[in-house]
PDB file of C-alpha atoms in Angstrom:
ATOM      1  CA  UNK M   1      86.647  96.246  99.983  1.00  0.00           C
ATOM      2  CA  UNK M   2      87.427  92.950  98.360  1.00  0.00           C
ATOM      3  CA  UNK M   3      91.641  93.368  97.096  1.00  0.00           C
ATOM      4  CA  UNK M   4      91.489  92.906  93.232  1.00  0.00           C
ATOM      5  CA  UNK M   5      94.260  90.532  92.478  1.00  0.00           C
ATOM      6  CA  UNK M   6      95.960  91.391  89.006  1.00  0.00           C
ATOM      7  CA  UNK M   7      98.055  89.071  86.751  1.00  0.00           C
ATOM      8  CA  UNK M   8     101.975  90.201  86.856  1.00  0.00           C
ATOM      9  CA  UNK M   9     103.804  91.254  83.651  1.00  0.00           C
ATOM     10  CA  UNK M  10     106.645  89.862  85.647  1.00  0.00           C
ATOM     11  CA  UNK M  11     107.786  86.178  83.484  1.00  0.00           C
ATOM     12  CA  UNK M  12     111.238  84.417  84.698  1.00  0.00           C
ATOM     13  CA  UNK M  13     111.206  82.618  81.371  1.00  0.00           C
ATOM     14  CA  UNK M  14     111.156  86.018  79.718  1.00  0.00           C
ATOM     15  CA  UNK M  15     114.000  88.085  79.123  1.00  0.00           C
ATOM     16  CA  UNK M  16     112.471  91.657  79.024  1.00  0.00           C
ATOM     17  CA  UNK M  17     114.002  94.753  78.825  1.00  0.00           C
ATOM     18  CA  UNK M  18     115.736  97.012  80.995  1.00  0.00           C
ATOM     19  CA  UNK M  19     113.756 100.138  81.292  1.00  0.00           C
ATOM     20  CA  UNK M  20     114.635 103.141  83.839  1.00  0.00           C
ATOM     21  CA  UNK M  21     111.442 104.575  85.985  1.00  0.00           C
ATOM     22  CA  UNK M  22     111.480 108.169  85.908  1.00  0.00           C
ATOM     23  CA  UNK M  23     108.698 109.544  88.368  1.00  0.00           C
ATOM     24  CA  UNK M  24     108.438 112.894  86.189  1.00  0.00           C
ATOM     25  CA  UNK M  25     107.851 111.054  83.085  1.00  0.00           C
ATOM     26  CA  UNK M  26     105.477 108.390  85.038  1.00  0.00           C
ATOM     27  CA  UNK M  27     103.809 111.247  86.135  1.00  0.00           C
ATOM     28  CA  UNK M  28     103.672 112.858  82.024  1.00  0.00           C
ATOM     29  CA  UNK M  29     102.435 109.553  81.153  1.00  0.00           C
ATOM     30  CA  UNK M  30      99.755 109.427  83.070  1.00  0.00           C
ATOM     31  CA  UNK M  31      98.344 112.890  82.326  1.00  0.00           C
ATOM     32  CA  UNK M  32      98.298 111.713  78.505  1.00  0.00           C
ATOM     33  CA  UNK M  33      96.808 108.298  79.427  1.00  0.00           C
ATOM     34  CA  UNK M  34      93.538 109.974  81.527  1.00  0.00           C
ATOM     35  CA  UNK M  35      93.432 113.673  79.898  1.00  0.00           C
ATOM     36  CA  UNK M  36      92.957 115.014  83.451  1.00  0.00           C
ATOM     37  CA  UNK M  37      94.713 114.554  86.877  1.00  0.00           C
ATOM     38  CA  UNK M  38      93.187 115.917  89.662  1.00  0.00           C
ATOM     39  CA  UNK M  39      95.945 117.071  91.861  1.00  0.00           C
ATOM     40  CA  UNK M  40      94.417 117.120  94.961  1.00  0.00           C
ATOM     41  CA  UNK M  41      93.374 113.188  94.868  1.00  0.00           C
ATOM     42  CA  UNK M  42      96.379 112.777  92.111  1.00  0.00           C
ATOM     43  CA  UNK M  43      98.555 111.759  95.426  1.00  0.00           C
ATOM     44  CA  UNK M  44      95.674 109.571  96.488  1.00  0.00           C
ATOM     45  CA  UNK M  45      95.137 107.166  93.920  1.00  0.00           C
ATOM     46  CA  UNK M  46      99.503 106.555  93.027  1.00  0.00           C
ATOM     47  CA  UNK M  47     100.001 106.830  97.234  1.00  0.00           C
ATOM     48  CA  UNK M  48     101.363 103.654  98.586  1.00  0.00           C
ATOM     49  CA  UNK M  49     101.768 102.133  94.232  1.00  0.00           C
ATOM     50  CA  UNK M  50     103.832 104.651  92.023  1.00  0.00           C
ATOM     51  CA  UNK M  51     105.823 107.303  94.167  1.00  0.00           C
ATOM     52  CA  UNK M  52     108.283 106.626  97.640  1.00  0.00           C
ATOM     53  CA  UNK M  53     106.052 109.307  99.315  1.00  0.00           C
ATOM     54  CA  UNK M  54     103.858 112.433  99.134  1.00  0.00           C
ATOM     55  CA  UNK M  55     106.390 114.661  98.432  1.00  0.00           C
ATOM     56  CA  UNK M  56     108.495 112.921  95.544  1.00  0.00           C
ATOM     57  CA  UNK M  57     104.956 113.635  93.892  1.00  0.00           C
ATOM     58  CA  UNK M  58     104.603 116.830  94.573  1.00  0.00           C
ATOM     59  CA  UNK M  59     108.114 117.981  93.479  1.00  0.00           C
ATOM     60  CA  UNK M  60     107.201 116.178  90.015  1.00  0.00           C
ATOM     61  CA  UNK M  61     104.783 117.882  89.915  1.00  0.00           C
ATOM     62  CA  UNK M  62     106.726 121.438  90.477  1.00  0.00           C
ATOM     63  CA  UNK M  63     109.642 120.175  87.851  1.00  0.00           C
ATOM     64  CA  UNK M  64     106.730 119.725  84.644  1.00  0.00           C
ATOM     65  CA  UNK M  65     104.962 122.913  85.536  1.00  0.00           C
ATOM     66  CA  UNK M  66     108.612 124.827  86.187  1.00  0.00           C
ATOM     67  CA  UNK M  67     109.584 123.146  82.559  1.00  0.00           C
ATOM     68  CA  UNK M  68     105.990 123.894  81.279  1.00  0.00           C
ATOM     69  CA  UNK M  69     105.503 120.161  80.592  1.00  0.00           C
ATOM     70  CA  UNK M  70     102.368 120.742  82.493  1.00  0.00           C
ATOM     71  CA  UNK M  71      99.824 123.364  83.801  1.00  0.00           C
ATOM     72  CA  UNK M  72      97.479 123.539  87.139  1.00  0.00           C
ATOM     73  CA  UNK M  73      94.078 124.878  86.376  1.00  0.00           C
ATOM     74  CA  UNK M  74      90.212 124.200  88.226  1.00  0.00           C
ATOM     75  CA  UNK M  75      88.476 121.918  86.811  1.00  0.00           C
ATOM     76  CA  UNK M  76      84.654 121.975  86.675  1.00  0.00           C
ATOM     77  CA  UNK M  77      84.321 121.459  90.223  1.00  0.00           C
ATOM     78  CA  UNK M  78      86.747 123.660  91.376  1.00  0.00           C
ATOM     79  CA  UNK M  79      89.073 121.065  91.473  1.00  0.00           C
ATOM     80  CA  UNK M  80      92.648 121.963  91.038  1.00  0.00           C
ATOM     81  CA  UNK M  81      93.849 119.753  88.246  1.00  0.00           C
ATOM     82  CA  UNK M  82      96.871 119.160  86.127  1.00  0.00           C
ATOM     83  CA  UNK M  83      97.252 119.080  82.498  1.00  0.00           C
ATOM     84  CA  UNK M  84      99.793 118.326  79.624  1.00  0.00           C
ATOM     85  CA  UNK M  85     100.986 121.267  77.840  1.00  0.00           C
ATOM     86  CA  UNK M  86     101.298 120.889  73.867  1.00  0.00           C
ATOM     87  CA  UNK M  87     105.332 120.756  74.830  1.00  0.00           C
ATOM     88  CA  UNK M  88     104.409 118.237  77.371  1.00  0.00           C
ATOM     89  CA  UNK M  89     102.935 115.396  74.968  1.00  0.00           C
ATOM     90  CA  UNK M  90     105.937 116.615  72.629  1.00  0.00           C
ATOM     91  CA  UNK M  91     108.500 114.984  74.827  1.00  0.00           C
ATOM     92  CA  UNK M  92     106.467 111.633  75.465  1.00  0.00           C
ATOM     93  CA  UNK M  93     108.207 108.746  74.007  1.00  0.00           C
ATOM     94  CA  UNK M  94     107.253 107.393  70.393  1.00  0.00           C
ATOM     95  CA  UNK M  95     105.319 104.573  71.358  1.00  0.00           C
ATOM     96  CA  UNK M  96     102.853 107.052  73.300  1.00  0.00           C
ATOM     97  CA  UNK M  97     101.387 108.056  69.771  1.00  0.00           C
ATOM     98  CA  UNK M  98     102.703 104.615  67.286  1.00  0.00           C
ATOM     99  CA  UNK M  99     100.256 105.876  64.589  1.00  0.00           C
ATOM    100  CA  UNK M 100     102.071 108.635  64.002  1.00  0.00           C
ATOM    101  CA  UNK M 101     105.011 106.079  62.915  1.00  0.00           C
ATOM    102  CA  UNK M 102     103.197 103.193  61.850  1.00  0.00           C
ATOM    103  CA  UNK M 103     101.124 105.180  59.016  1.00  0.00           C
ATOM    104  CA  UNK M 104     103.929 107.016  57.608  1.00  0.00           C
ATOM    105  CA  UNK M 105     104.817 106.255  53.764  1.00  0.00           C
ATOM    106  CA  UNK M 106     108.489 105.239  53.180  1.00  0.00           C
ATOM    107  CA  UNK M 107     110.679 106.191  50.346  1.00  0.00           C
ATOM    108  CA  UNK M 108     112.192 103.584  49.820  1.00  0.00           C
ATOM    109  CA  UNK M 109     115.426 104.312  50.860  1.00  0.00           C
ATOM    110  CA  UNK M 110     117.385 103.707  53.809  1.00  0.00           C
ATOM    111  CA  UNK M 111     119.932 105.258  55.872  1.00  0.00           C
ATOM    112  CA  UNK M 112     123.383 103.482  57.018  1.00  0.00           C
ATOM    113  CA  UNK M 113     125.086 104.694  59.793  1.00  0.00           C
ATOM    114  CA  UNK M 114     128.731 102.792  59.090  1.00  0.00           C
ATOM    115  CA  UNK M 115     131.893 103.906  61.596  1.00  0.00           C
ATOM    116  CA  UNK M 116     135.115 102.508  62.585  1.00  0.00           C
ATOM    117  CA  UNK M 117     136.266 103.800  66.237  1.00  0.00           C
ATOM    118  CA  UNK M 118     139.498 102.161  66.991  1.00  0.00           C
ATOM    119  CA  UNK M 119     139.290 100.024  70.834  1.00  0.00           C
ATOM    120  CA  UNK M 120     141.057 102.727  72.900  1.00  0.00           C
ATOM    121  CA  UNK M 121     137.803 104.998  71.899  1.00  0.00           C
ATOM    122  CA  UNK M 122     135.690 102.409  73.295  1.00  0.00           C
ATOM    123  CA  UNK M 123     133.544 104.394  75.686  1.00  0.00           C
ATOM    124  CA  UNK M 124     132.753 106.391  72.697  1.00  0.00           C
ATOM    125  CA  UNK M 125     131.585 103.535  70.807  1.00  0.00           C
ATOM    126  CA  UNK M 126     129.875 102.625  73.478  1.00  0.00           C
ATOM    127  CA  UNK M 127     127.929 106.172  73.961  1.00  0.00           C
ATOM    128  CA  UNK M 128     127.302 106.086  69.921  1.00  0.00           C
ATOM    129  CA  UNK M 129     125.151 102.809  70.494  1.00  0.00           C
ATOM    130  CA  UNK M 130     123.464 103.719  72.591  1.00  0.00           C
ATOM    131  CA  UNK M 131     122.288 106.587  71.177  1.00  0.00           C
ATOM    132  CA  UNK M 132     121.536 104.498  67.890  1.00  0.00           C
ATOM    133  CA  UNK M 133     119.902 102.110  70.032  1.00  0.00           C
ATOM    134  CA  UNK M 134     117.390 105.032  71.867  1.00  0.00           C
ATOM    135  CA  UNK M 135     117.063 106.087  67.904  1.00  0.00           C
ATOM    136  CA  UNK M 136     115.586 102.592  67.411  1.00  0.00           C
ATOM    137  CA  UNK M 137     118.585 101.544  64.526  1.00  0.00           C
ATOM    138  CA  UNK M 138     118.530  98.373  63.250  1.00  0.00           C
ATOM    139  CA  UNK M 139     121.541  96.269  63.998  1.00  0.00           C
ATOM    140  CA  UNK M 140     123.298  94.813  60.737  1.00  0.00           C
ATOM    141  CA  UNK M 141     126.480  94.299  61.981  1.00  0.00           C
ATOM    142  CA  UNK M 142     128.181  95.754  65.326  1.00  0.00           C
ATOM    143  CA  UNK M 143     129.632  99.140  62.878  1.00  0.00           C
ATOM    144  CA  UNK M 144     126.786  98.552  60.351  1.00  0.00           C
ATOM    145  CA  UNK M 145     123.086 100.310  61.628  1.00  0.00           C
ATOM    146  CA  UNK M 146     120.282 101.088  59.682  1.00  0.00           C
ATOM    147  CA  UNK M 147     116.968 103.180  59.280  1.00  0.00           C
ATOM    148  CA  UNK M 148     114.426 103.715  57.206  1.00  0.00           C
ATOM    149  CA  UNK M 149     114.131 107.063  58.668  1.00  0.00           C
ATOM    150  CA  UNK M 150     115.966 109.990  57.595  1.00  0.00           C
ATOM    151  CA  UNK M 151     118.339 110.584  60.300  1.00  0.00           C
ATOM    152  CA  UNK M 152     120.744 113.471  58.845  1.00  0.00           C
ATOM    153  CA  UNK M 153     119.531 116.088  61.122  1.00  0.00           C
ATOM    154  CA  UNK M 154     120.639 112.979  64.024  1.00  0.00           C
ATOM    155  CA  UNK M 155     124.228 112.605  62.040  1.00  0.00           C
ATOM    156  CA  UNK M 156     124.508 116.618  61.656  1.00  0.00           C
ATOM    157  CA  UNK M 157     124.237 117.067  65.594  1.00  0.00           C
ATOM    158  CA  UNK M 158     126.737 114.423  65.762  1.00  0.00           C
ATOM    159  CA  UNK M 159     129.365 115.577  63.748  1.00  0.00           C
ATOM    160  CA  UNK M 160     128.644 119.003  65.125  1.00  0.00           C
ATOM    161  CA  UNK M 161     128.934 118.388  69.119  1.00  0.00           C
ATOM    162  CA  UNK M 162     131.009 115.205  69.354  1.00  0.00           C
ATOM    163  CA  UNK M 163     132.964 114.672  66.202  1.00  0.00           C
ATOM    164  CA  UNK M 164     130.967 111.454  64.980  1.00  0.00           C
ATOM    165  CA  UNK M 165     131.973 112.799  61.236  1.00  0.00           C
ATOM    166  CA  UNK M 166     135.537 111.701  61.942  1.00  0.00           C
ATOM    167  CA  UNK M 167     134.917 108.534  62.522  1.00  0.00           C
ATOM    168  CA  UNK M 168     131.711 107.279  60.840  1.00  0.00           C
ATOM    169  CA  UNK M 169     129.839 107.610  57.528  1.00  0.00           C
ATOM    170  CA  UNK M 170     126.211 107.912  56.534  1.00  0.00           C
ATOM    171  CA  UNK M 171     125.173 106.419  53.197  1.00  0.00           C
ATOM    172  CA  UNK M 172     121.870 106.498  51.285  1.00  0.00           C
ATOM    173  CA  UNK M 173     121.099 103.314  49.274  1.00  0.00           C
ATOM    174  CA  UNK M 174     117.409 102.053  47.820  1.00  0.00           C
ATOM    175  CA  UNK M 175     119.164  98.268  48.016  1.00  0.00           C
ATOM    176  CA  UNK M 176     121.175  96.667  50.653  1.00  0.00           C
ATOM    177  CA  UNK M 177     122.965  94.248  49.362  1.00  0.00           C
ATOM    178  CA  UNK M 178     120.128  93.351  46.498  1.00  0.00           C
ATOM    179  CA  UNK M 179     118.228  92.054  49.891  1.00  0.00           C
ATOM    180  CA  UNK M 180     114.580  92.431  49.894  1.00  0.00           C
ATOM    181  CA  UNK M 181     113.620  94.572  52.762  1.00  0.00           C
ATOM    182  CA  UNK M 182     111.829  92.321  54.600  1.00  0.00           C
ATOM    183  CA  UNK M 183     115.485  90.388  54.456  1.00  0.00           C
ATOM    184  CA  UNK M 184     116.796  93.408  56.187  1.00  0.00           C
ATOM    185  CA  UNK M 185     114.482  93.977  58.690  1.00  0.00           C
ATOM    186  CA  UNK M 186     114.563  90.591  59.940  1.00  0.00           C
ATOM    187  CA  UNK M 187     118.381  90.972  59.976  1.00  0.00           C
ATOM    188  CA  UNK M 188     117.971  94.325  61.643  1.00  0.00           C
ATOM    189  CA  UNK M 189     115.817  93.530  64.105  1.00  0.00           C
ATOM    190  CA  UNK M 190     114.910  91.272  66.603  1.00  0.00           C
ATOM    191  CA  UNK M 191     111.366  90.740  65.869  1.00  0.00           C
ATOM    192  CA  UNK M 192     111.380  86.970  67.617  1.00  0.00           C
ATOM    193  CA  UNK M 193     112.156  88.792  70.811  1.00  0.00           C
ATOM    194  CA  UNK M 194     110.187  91.805  70.545  1.00  0.00           C
ATOM    195  CA  UNK M 195     106.799  89.584  69.152  1.00  0.00           C
ATOM    196  CA  UNK M 196     106.962  87.743  73.057  1.00  0.00           C
ATOM    197  CA  UNK M 197     107.287  90.472  75.183  1.00  0.00           C
ATOM    198  CA  UNK M 198     104.883  91.893  73.083  1.00  0.00           C
ATOM    199  CA  UNK M 199     102.427  88.629  73.500  1.00  0.00           C
ATOM    200  CA  UNK M 200     103.586  88.250  77.435  1.00  0.00           C
ATOM    201  CA  UNK M 201     101.688  91.725  77.943  1.00  0.00           C
ATOM    202  CA  UNK M 202      98.665  90.978  75.460  1.00  0.00           C
ATOM    203  CA  UNK M 203      98.464  87.826  77.508  1.00  0.00           C
ATOM    204  CA  UNK M 204      98.797  89.277  80.838  1.00  0.00           C
ATOM    205  CA  UNK M 205      96.952  92.320  80.524  1.00  0.00           C
ATOM    206  CA  UNK M 206      93.549  90.818  78.352  1.00  0.00           C
ATOM    207  CA  UNK M 207      93.179  88.452  81.619  1.00  0.00           C
ATOM    208  CA  UNK M 208      93.382  92.022  83.894  1.00  0.00           C
ATOM    209  CA  UNK M 209      91.483  93.568  81.914  1.00  0.00           C
ATOM    210  CA  UNK M 210      88.285  90.861  82.320  1.00  0.00           C
ATOM    211  CA  UNK M 211      89.333  91.211  85.928  1.00  0.00           C
ATOM    212  CA  UNK M 212      89.548  94.885  86.379  1.00  0.00           C
ATOM    213  CA  UNK M 213      85.371  94.775  84.370  1.00  0.00           C
ATOM    214  CA  UNK M 214      83.731  91.994  85.804  1.00  0.00           C
ATOM    215  CA  UNK M 215      85.873  92.947  89.345  1.00  0.00           C
ATOM    216  CA  UNK M 216      86.020  95.179  92.276  1.00  0.00           C
ATOM    217  CA  UNK M 217      88.695  96.927  93.046  1.00  0.00           C
ATOM    218  CA  UNK M 218      89.395 100.394  94.736  1.00  0.00           C
ATOM    219  CA  UNK M 219      91.708 103.271  93.801  1.00  0.00           C
ATOM    220  CA  UNK M 220      95.218 101.376  95.291  1.00  0.00           C
ATOM    221  CA  UNK M 221      93.768  98.634  93.372  1.00  0.00           C
ATOM    222  CA  UNK M 222      93.744 100.652  90.239  1.00  0.00           C
ATOM    223  CA  UNK M 223      96.569 102.615  91.272  1.00  0.00           C
ATOM    224  CA  UNK M 224      98.767  99.469  91.471  1.00  0.00           C
ATOM    225  CA  UNK M 225      97.595  98.722  88.143  1.00  0.00           C
ATOM    226  CA  UNK M 226      98.272 101.404  85.961  1.00  0.00           C
ATOM    227  CA  UNK M 227     101.719 101.607  87.187  1.00  0.00           C
ATOM    228  CA  UNK M 228     102.375  97.971  86.429  1.00  0.00           C
ATOM    229  CA  UNK M 229     100.392  98.471  83.262  1.00  0.00           C
ATOM    230  CA  UNK M 230     102.514 101.531  82.151  1.00  0.00           C
ATOM    231  CA  UNK M 231     106.215  99.670  82.898  1.00  0.00           C
ATOM    232  CA  UNK M 232     104.771  96.496  80.725  1.00  0.00           C
ATOM    233  CA  UNK M 233     103.292  99.313  78.086  1.00  0.00           C
ATOM    234  CA  UNK M 234     107.168 100.604  78.039  1.00  0.00           C
ATOM    235  CA  UNK M 235     109.140  96.984  77.689  1.00  0.00           C
ATOM    236  CA  UNK M 236     106.580  96.231  74.821  1.00  0.00           C
ATOM    237  CA  UNK M 237     107.603  98.673  73.145  1.00  0.00           C
ATOM    238  CA  UNK M 238     111.143 100.003  73.910  1.00  0.00           C
ATOM    239  CA  UNK M 239     112.447  97.684  71.444  1.00  0.00           C
ATOM    240  CA  UNK M 240     110.625  98.335  68.756  1.00  0.00           C
ATOM    241  CA  UNK M 241     111.627 100.416  65.755  1.00  0.00           C
ATOM    242  CA  UNK M 242     107.567 101.191  64.974  1.00  0.00           C
ATOM    243  CA  UNK M 243     108.279 101.133  61.443  1.00  0.00           C
ATOM    244  CA  UNK M 244     105.894 102.057  58.699  1.00  0.00           C
ATOM    245  CA  UNK M 245     103.619  99.472  58.064  1.00  0.00           C
ATOM    246  CA  UNK M 246     105.115  98.373  54.191  1.00  0.00           C
ATOM    247  CA  UNK M 247     108.397  97.245  56.082  1.00  0.00           C
ATOM    248  CA  UNK M 248     106.825  95.366  59.195  1.00  0.00           C
ATOM    249  CA  UNK M 249     106.687  91.623  59.459  1.00  0.00           C
ATOM    250  CA  UNK M 250     104.300  89.226  59.180  1.00  0.00           C
ATOM    251  CA  UNK M 251     102.520  88.575  62.556  1.00  0.00           C
ATOM    252  CA  UNK M 252     103.516  92.036  64.331  1.00  0.00           C
ATOM    253  CA  UNK M 253     101.628  92.060  67.200  1.00  0.00           C
ATOM    254  CA  UNK M 254     102.259  96.235  68.251  1.00  0.00           C
ATOM    255  CA  UNK M 255      98.714  97.135  67.402  1.00  0.00           C
ATOM    256  CA  UNK M 256      97.268  94.888  69.445  1.00  0.00           C
ATOM    257  CA  UNK M 257      99.541  95.706  72.597  1.00  0.00           C
ATOM    258  CA  UNK M 258      98.475  99.302  71.709  1.00  0.00           C
ATOM    259  CA  UNK M 259      95.050  98.922  71.529  1.00  0.00           C
ATOM    260  CA  UNK M 260      94.565  96.839  74.639  1.00  0.00           C
ATOM    261  CA  UNK M 261      96.823  99.550  76.642  1.00  0.00           C
ATOM    262  CA  UNK M 262      93.761 102.024  75.730  1.00  0.00           C
ATOM    263  CA  UNK M 263      91.422  99.825  76.570  1.00  0.00           C
ATOM    264  CA  UNK M 264      92.436  99.342  80.131  1.00  0.00           C
ATOM    265  CA  UNK M 265      93.607 102.830  80.792  1.00  0.00           C
ATOM    266  CA  UNK M 266      90.015 103.905  79.599  1.00  0.00           C
ATOM    267  CA  UNK M 267      88.218 101.579  81.945  1.00  0.00           C
ATOM    268  CA  UNK M 268      90.370 102.528  84.540  1.00  0.00           C
ATOM    269  CA  UNK M 269      89.026 106.253  84.282  1.00  0.00           C
ATOM    270  CA  UNK M 270      85.625 104.611  84.024  1.00  0.00           C
ATOM    271  CA  UNK M 271      86.082 103.103  87.591  1.00  0.00           C
ATOM    272  CA  UNK M 272      88.187 105.688  89.075  1.00  0.00           C
ATOM    273  CA  UNK M 273      84.767 108.143  88.185  1.00  0.00           C
ATOM    274  CA  UNK M 274      83.090 106.126  90.734  1.00  0.00           C
ATOM    275  CA  UNK M 275      85.304 105.962  93.377  1.00  0.00           C
TER     276      UNK M 275
END
């Protein structure tokens, strides 16, 4: 068997966001992408490339089943298969269902989160900033964050659980200092860096898709490609606020990334059927 050589996503000239690898979530992502995962054959596909050992793989399967995020059944050939439940699909990161966010309508209201936290509470402040980033809020200034999404439920949760209302206010506004919405987007989110990362993804995995379509590769090579692609896909979207179409800047590449991602996974699934 000829070993396929893939183009690697890492580029020393591009500052890529660090995305922590979580084995359980990685398996869920693969389940989502391949629709059906052969429980016995799953380890065979992932060994050496995705999991440190067989025990780690089976521990991940057990945790997903115990939490109700995945179920095991019988395939057409009576081979055990693993599938995501609806609850499991809901746990996946937003960028695995980006159309839901791109296609939503926007009512024209911005939500501004403004806080003033004393220096002595730096740990609290840093934790709050990390949480706001996970909500994909944009940063207009260090203590002024913005989102087109209604984050009142999240603010209420923060107020009840962490007393954030002692330090912060949440405002609704149809304008931000009279600036055009596109200017607000440009100021709040770093789309230049995002586009650089997403362009890198398209360049690398466009080439890898061509190699996959024309070359010969075994299950181990496919497993390596899947793991590298999933990691790159996370990096390509982790900074993406997934804004409604009406707010997206020109040149946005998220849809190209998502389309290429699906093409690669369909191509991998097709190859697996013939191995």
